[in-house]
XYZ file of C-alpha atoms in Angstrom:
456
model
C -1.685 -19.937 -14.427
C -5.050 -18.312 -14.011
C -5.703 -17.258 -10.436
C -8.240 -19.234 -8.463
C -8.192 -22.410 -10.563
C -6.428 -24.694 -8.073
C -8.656 -26.852 -5.853
C -8.654 -26.569 -2.052
C -5.878 -25.723 0.432
C -4.284 -27.364 3.408
C -5.456 -26.243 6.829
C -4.575 -26.579 10.493
C -6.474 -25.827 13.660
C -5.557 -22.592 15.403
C -4.850 -22.983 19.121
C -6.277 -19.608 20.089
C -9.546 -19.660 18.161
C -10.176 -23.369 17.680
C -10.941 -22.828 14.000
C -9.323 -24.275 10.901
C -6.718 -21.958 9.394
C -6.034 -22.211 5.664
C -2.386 -22.245 4.645
C -0.881 -20.783 1.486
C 2.531 -21.175 -0.168
C 5.141 -19.048 1.609
C 6.468 -16.006 -0.245
C 10.282 -15.880 0.007
C 10.969 -12.166 -0.403
C 14.732 -12.508 0.103
C 14.946 -14.979 -2.780
C 12.982 -12.494 -4.881
C 15.279 -9.593 -3.962
C 18.440 -11.647 -4.555
C 17.380 -12.956 -7.970
C 19.520 -11.074 -10.543
C 16.966 -11.781 -13.256
C 14.322 -9.738 -11.388
C 14.840 -6.118 -12.443
C 11.450 -4.583 -11.562
C 9.201 -5.109 -8.522
C 5.814 -3.391 -8.636
C 4.002 -2.938 -5.320
C 0.286 -2.557 -5.985
C -2.937 -2.575 -4.010
C -5.652 -0.258 -2.787
C -4.919 2.950 -0.887
C -3.908 2.927 2.756
C -2.518 -0.620 2.913
C 1.155 0.320 3.276
C 2.411 0.154 -0.335
C 4.857 3.025 0.156
C 6.354 1.571 3.327
C 6.557 -1.880 1.744
C 8.290 -0.535 -1.371
C 10.772 1.440 0.720
C 11.478 -1.520 3.025
C 12.091 -3.778 0.033
C 14.447 -1.179 -1.429
C 16.430 -0.873 1.799
C 16.698 -4.637 2.240
C 17.722 -5.256 -1.388
C 20.387 -2.516 -1.221
C 21.795 -3.846 2.027
C 21.963 -7.301 0.446
C 24.202 -5.893 -2.288
C 21.975 -4.654 -5.096
C 21.902 -1.211 -6.664
C 18.272 -0.136 -6.196
C 16.060 2.799 -7.071
C 12.640 3.241 -5.465
C 10.051 5.202 -7.444
C 7.192 6.469 -5.321
C 4.052 8.309 -6.347
C 2.872 9.031 -2.806
C 1.826 12.674 -2.288
C 2.249 12.428 1.500
C 6.056 12.177 1.047
C 6.456 9.711 3.906
C 9.133 7.908 1.929
C 11.452 10.914 1.990
C 11.046 11.259 5.739
C 11.674 7.553 6.349
C 14.838 7.622 4.272
C 16.243 10.770 5.805
C 15.992 12.792 2.581
C 14.695 16.331 2.973
C 12.822 16.183 -0.312
C 12.308 13.852 -3.239
C 11.870 15.032 -6.798
C 11.902 13.723 -10.343
C 15.613 12.817 -10.133
C 16.882 9.749 -8.214
C 18.704 10.762 -5.006
C 21.235 8.614 -3.137
C 19.985 7.519 0.291
C 22.641 7.774 3.007
C 23.084 5.277 5.820
C 22.749 2.068 3.785
C 24.918 -0.693 5.258
C 25.522 -3.100 2.410
C 26.727 -6.623 3.156
C 26.993 -7.580 -0.503
C 30.272 -8.091 -2.331
C 29.711 -5.284 -4.803
C 28.372 -2.814 -2.258
C 24.701 -2.066 -2.650
C 23.221 1.394 -3.135
C 19.772 2.840 -2.631
C 18.344 5.740 -4.606
C 14.873 7.182 -4.237
C 12.685 9.526 -6.233
C 9.162 10.859 -6.241
C 7.244 11.179 -9.477
C 6.686 14.755 -10.561
C 3.804 14.211 -12.959
C 4.019 17.568 -14.734
C 7.808 17.546 -14.957
C 7.752 14.052 -16.492
C 5.240 15.236 -19.100
C 7.416 18.292 -19.811
C 10.470 16.066 -20.292
C 8.582 13.993 -22.868
C 7.636 17.130 -24.795
C 11.181 18.509 -24.662
C 12.648 15.195 -25.825
C 10.262 14.638 -28.745
C 9.488 18.126 -30.061
C 11.699 20.778 -31.614
C 12.457 23.965 -29.701
C 9.726 26.232 -31.076
C 7.053 23.539 -31.071
C 8.056 22.372 -27.599
C 7.746 25.927 -26.288
C 4.320 26.301 -27.904
C 3.130 23.094 -26.233
C 4.553 23.905 -22.793
C 2.970 27.367 -22.811
C -0.425 26.147 -24.037
C -3.116 26.529 -21.329
C -4.801 23.243 -22.230
C -1.496 21.380 -21.999
C -0.791 22.937 -18.601
C -4.165 21.746 -17.363
C -3.716 18.290 -18.903
C -0.215 17.768 -17.515
C -1.202 18.921 -14.034
C -4.320 16.878 -13.417
C -5.977 15.130 -16.331
C -7.654 11.898 -15.206
C -5.186 9.039 -15.559
C -2.187 11.273 -16.281
C -0.458 10.404 -13.007
C -0.722 6.678 -13.653
C 0.423 7.084 -17.261
C 3.416 9.221 -16.226
C 4.358 6.599 -13.650
C 4.526 4.099 -16.503
C 6.568 6.566 -18.570
C 9.046 7.134 -15.754
C 9.372 3.392 -15.162
C 10.206 2.924 -18.831
C 12.801 5.724 -18.660
C 14.495 4.250 -15.594
C 14.657 0.781 -17.114
C 16.050 2.132 -20.383
C 18.918 3.849 -18.528
C 20.048 0.446 -17.173
C 21.781 2.074 -14.190
C 20.137 -0.013 -11.463
C 19.970 -3.713 -10.693
C 16.458 -3.341 -9.335
C 13.624 -0.815 -9.696
C 10.950 -0.884 -6.996
C 7.732 0.910 -7.947
C 5.167 2.221 -5.480
C 2.018 2.556 -7.577
C -0.214 5.650 -7.323
C -2.723 5.922 -4.460
C -5.655 5.564 -6.855
C -9.262 4.798 -5.975
C -8.722 1.453 -7.638
C -5.463 -0.488 -7.850
C -6.376 -1.342 -11.450
C -5.902 2.290 -12.541
C -2.146 1.751 -12.897
C -2.664 -0.918 -15.543
C -5.554 0.851 -17.260
C -3.919 4.292 -17.607
C -2.021 3.726 -20.899
C -5.130 2.360 -22.578
C -7.242 5.237 -21.289
C -4.777 7.821 -22.560
C -4.586 5.977 -25.874
C -8.368 6.030 -26.132
C -8.317 9.760 -25.441
C -5.718 10.397 -28.159
C -7.632 8.223 -30.616
C -11.031 9.649 -29.702
C -13.377 11.269 -32.186
C -13.075 14.660 -30.481
C -9.276 14.711 -30.849
C -9.427 13.452 -34.430
C -11.906 16.181 -35.291
C -9.612 18.813 -33.812
C -6.607 17.378 -35.648
C -8.313 17.338 -39.047
C -7.718 21.012 -39.976
C -4.031 20.772 -39.175
C -3.699 17.585 -41.243
C -5.621 19.028 -44.242
C -3.693 22.288 -44.249
C -4.082 25.298 -46.546
C -7.447 26.598 -47.691
C -9.107 23.221 -47.378
C -8.138 23.152 -43.741
C -9.364 26.673 -43.188
C -12.633 25.872 -44.930
C -13.110 22.836 -42.712
C -12.276 24.946 -39.697
C -14.693 27.712 -40.681
C -17.580 25.342 -41.462
C -17.124 22.161 -39.466
C -15.541 23.705 -36.413
C -18.015 26.554 -36.300
C -20.816 24.015 -35.930
C -19.069 22.299 -33.059
C -17.933 25.463 -31.331
C -21.432 26.846 -31.604
C -22.574 24.133 -29.205
C -19.485 23.395 -27.119
C -18.448 27.034 -26.974
C -21.509 27.819 -24.904
C -20.499 25.116 -22.413
C -16.718 25.368 -22.409
C -15.949 28.724 -23.939
C -14.496 29.529 -27.343
C -11.023 30.299 -25.954
C -10.834 26.852 -24.349
C -11.609 25.156 -27.661
C -8.998 27.265 -29.454
C -6.423 26.266 -26.806
C -7.321 22.625 -27.303
C -6.992 22.863 -31.069
C -3.640 24.627 -30.814
C -2.418 21.956 -28.401
C -3.601 19.122 -30.649
C -1.968 20.661 -33.712
C 1.358 20.976 -31.871
C 1.166 17.500 -30.326
C 0.091 15.712 -33.515
C 3.514 14.250 -34.235
C 3.905 13.061 -30.616
C 0.657 11.111 -30.229
C 2.061 8.028 -31.907
C 5.061 8.164 -29.583
C 2.812 8.130 -26.520
C 1.083 4.986 -27.684
C 4.346 3.297 -28.706
C 5.997 3.929 -25.350
C 2.875 2.898 -23.439
C 2.773 -0.396 -25.353
C 6.497 -0.954 -24.727
C 6.138 -0.357 -20.980
C 3.130 -2.653 -20.848
C 5.203 -5.407 -22.476
C 7.962 -4.669 -19.956
C 5.489 -5.307 -17.130
C 4.639 -8.679 -18.704
C 8.280 -9.709 -19.052
C 9.828 -12.408 -16.826
C 12.149 -9.819 -15.232
C 9.163 -8.087 -13.583
C 7.451 -9.237 -10.378
C 4.207 -7.875 -8.962
C 3.610 -7.837 -5.224
C 0.010 -7.224 -4.198
C -0.091 -5.448 -0.828
C -3.183 -5.651 1.377
C -4.244 -5.543 4.988
C -6.342 -8.388 6.458
C -9.531 -6.365 5.980
C -12.443 -7.273 3.742
C -12.283 -4.322 1.326
C -8.497 -4.427 0.947
C -8.453 -8.162 0.229
C -11.389 -7.853 -2.161
C -9.356 -5.290 -4.123
C -6.335 -7.577 -3.908
C -8.382 -10.467 -5.310
C -9.499 -8.304 -8.255
C -5.896 -7.365 -8.947
C -4.673 -10.980 -8.755
C -7.314 -11.980 -11.292
C -6.486 -9.040 -13.541
C -2.754 -9.826 -13.499
C -3.527 -13.406 -14.450
C -5.783 -12.324 -17.312
C -3.056 -9.969 -18.624
C -0.322 -12.625 -18.278
C 1.636 -10.478 -15.830
C 3.990 -12.185 -13.357
C 2.612 -12.223 -9.807
C 5.178 -12.978 -7.089
C 2.679 -13.071 -4.249
C 0.662 -11.241 -1.618
C 2.090 -9.153 1.213
C -0.469 -9.272 4.010
C 0.398 -6.185 5.998
C -0.382 -5.120 9.592
C -1.422 -8.556 10.796
C -2.330 -8.778 14.485
C -1.414 -11.649 16.760
C -0.943 -12.393 20.447
C 1.706 -14.169 22.529
C -1.099 -15.282 24.832
C -3.285 -16.772 22.110
C -4.000 -19.897 24.160
C -6.309 -17.791 26.301
C -9.347 -17.474 24.070
C -11.588 -14.426 23.927
C -14.416 -16.370 25.571
C -12.287 -17.504 28.511
C -10.836 -14.015 28.983
C -14.309 -12.445 29.069
C -15.539 -15.081 31.505
C -12.623 -14.392 33.843
C -13.248 -10.642 33.616
C -16.907 -11.146 34.530
C -15.881 -13.246 37.533
C -13.595 -10.496 38.734
C -16.419 -8.004 38.346
C -18.437 -10.008 40.883
C -17.351 -8.294 44.068
C -18.625 -11.184 46.174
C -15.789 -13.492 45.172
C -12.971 -11.012 45.663
C -11.076 -11.192 48.959
C -10.771 -7.544 49.976
C -9.324 -8.112 53.450
C -5.865 -9.082 52.218
C -5.169 -6.016 50.131
C -4.867 -8.288 47.087
C -7.241 -9.529 44.394
C -7.084 -13.110 45.633
C -10.105 -15.315 44.916
C -11.900 -17.197 47.688
C -15.112 -19.067 48.287
C -17.912 -16.570 49.119
C -19.180 -19.015 51.765
C -15.986 -18.455 53.717
C -16.999 -14.858 54.394
C -19.578 -16.049 56.957
C -17.218 -18.499 58.692
C -15.067 -17.577 61.682
C -11.530 -18.897 61.555
C -9.895 -19.883 64.833
C -7.244 -17.551 66.074
C -3.658 -18.638 65.509
C -1.968 -18.574 68.929
C 1.212 -17.210 67.338
C -0.605 -14.415 65.585
C -1.847 -11.151 67.091
C -5.539 -10.725 67.883
C -7.843 -9.896 65.007
C -8.221 -6.338 66.228
C -4.451 -5.938 66.254
C -4.216 -7.392 62.751
C -6.880 -4.905 61.663
C -4.968 -2.006 63.168
C -1.728 -3.236 61.577
C -3.413 -3.436 58.206
C -4.837 0.046 58.543
C -1.421 1.393 59.568
C 0.309 -0.220 56.605
C -2.305 0.813 54.114
C -5.180 3.055 55.079
C -7.343 2.007 52.084
C -7.158 -1.766 51.655
C -10.554 -2.000 49.937
C -9.620 0.638 47.377
C -6.399 -1.224 46.564
C -8.223 -4.540 46.194
C -10.810 -3.066 43.826
C -8.092 -1.290 41.824
C -6.172 -4.523 41.223
C -9.389 -6.351 40.369
C -10.504 -3.639 37.925
C -7.076 -3.549 36.285
C -7.022 -7.316 35.818
C -10.547 -7.365 34.406
C -9.686 -4.520 32.047
C -6.592 -6.319 30.773
C -8.610 -9.461 30.213
C -11.153 -7.504 28.173
C -8.382 -5.902 26.097
C -6.994 -9.351 25.412
C -10.469 -10.584 24.425
C -10.834 -7.685 21.975
C -7.410 -8.472 20.526
C -8.318 -12.118 20.046
C -11.565 -11.110 18.339
C -9.551 -8.957 15.908
C -7.172 -11.885 15.323
C -10.098 -14.216 14.588
C -11.759 -11.724 12.210
C -8.499 -11.182 10.303
C -7.964 -14.926 10.097
C -11.417 -15.499 8.609
C -10.854 -12.765 6.023
C -7.436 -14.151 5.136
C -8.814 -17.693 4.828
C -11.508 -16.536 2.396
C -8.859 -15.005 0.136
C -6.674 -18.134 0.277
C -9.659 -20.351 -0.507
C -10.294 -18.309 -3.672
C -6.608 -18.057 -4.657
C -4.770 -21.037 -3.162
C -1.864 -20.734 -5.591
C -0.875 -17.208 -4.462
C 2.205 -17.182 -2.210
C 1.706 -15.113 0.955
C 3.921 -13.462 3.541
C 2.408 -11.901 6.639
C 3.873 -8.756 8.189
C 3.102 -8.314 11.866
C 1.683 -4.936 12.839
C 4.258 -2.562 14.304
C 3.504 -0.660 17.528
C 4.067 2.720 15.832
C 4.618 4.508 12.518
C 7.745 3.935 10.426
C 9.754 7.143 10.249
C 13.409 6.153 9.712
C 15.724 3.543 8.206
C 15.607 1.459 11.384
C 11.833 1.186 11.020
C 12.170 0.213 7.352
C 14.698 -2.452 8.312
C 12.232 -3.810 10.879
C 9.546 -4.032 8.186
C 12.044 -5.712 5.870
C 12.828 -8.313 8.534
C 9.125 -9.069 8.879
C 8.740 -9.284 5.103
C 11.568 -11.808 4.911
C 10.385 -13.921 7.832
C 6.866 -15.135 7.223
C 4.989 -14.803 10.498
C 2.903 -17.602 11.930
C -0.755 -17.558 10.859
C -2.685 -14.930 12.744
C -3.725 -16.208 16.128
C -1.436 -19.224 16.181
C 0.206 -20.116 19.452
């Protein structure tokens, strides 16, 4: 179903903000993790929305529910390794200790971090003979390409996913997509690399090797000399010779790149794959999420739903921001604060001019004043301190409720555009996730859809 084609959504009125809150279908992540037909979960979204933490939390929860899981991350910050108690991740899946599986078969969790260059090297070693493989690996242009060519990281992530699935060692593969400028880069990478390999520049460089013999040398001496005369001034003659040597050695492998890229792309479209779009309730992140939802629909790729991460709420949502600010302003008015009791009690300002009759059982007013001074030498300071603290807390609550309302409006706009997308909301944690306990807490929040932001 094409995203955004369903009409309207249900809504309810939020108790804290008084505004209508759109509702979306609930995303049941436990049902997704328990489904034996789901073999790949791809976590995608823009940078900084918590994809790595989400992927790791899903991996931990799936393993502890009895599945054999591998998490593939492409996060250069290596937070995943720290969270899972592994000193370092590399291009080989490593068993994560401390997993407490409740499943009958005993779940396992493995984790790995994509080594882009090593993955490229493995492809060369697997598809080229010894001498040719060595020539490719030692070629300066190849070393530059494998280390940082635009789109190589995303393409190698696809390659590694295909390798893991082909090994058939795990019940579930969870993929944390690269932290690209755009979430769409992961899907576009195979096509971009294919365009590069099919480009006129590469074909021109491959022509001498394909023609061979004197004809090839003649083409090289005439045709290439014309090109190198221009490009050599910009790039250098040695660079062009390195490129040509690389292309000649890689000629037989180019078709393999395209074939594997096409196969992995079909794997992503298969029913056994589920995409989870991860976003925070911020405008830019949800705009990127909307683009990705539409792109997945256009490519016929299976979308499981949206993980709305770091959602803010309040247990005191019935106190609106407006009422909290009004109360804080009242407390700021020193004229209505009773400072003679040592407490921030409110009283009628007109009472300050009235004289209360003395209680015959109570000591004289002067004695009461002395007693107060003896018990606490600075009653006014204490009264103002309590008043200031209360007003400050009220303002903090008002700011929190304003954040809740802003996130709710942003969320509602997304749901209005894509009412068919299932959503689960993950409440913001008070601190960073740095261990398995933190990942379990995130997993619990993923499995239990929180109430709409700001709801009582």
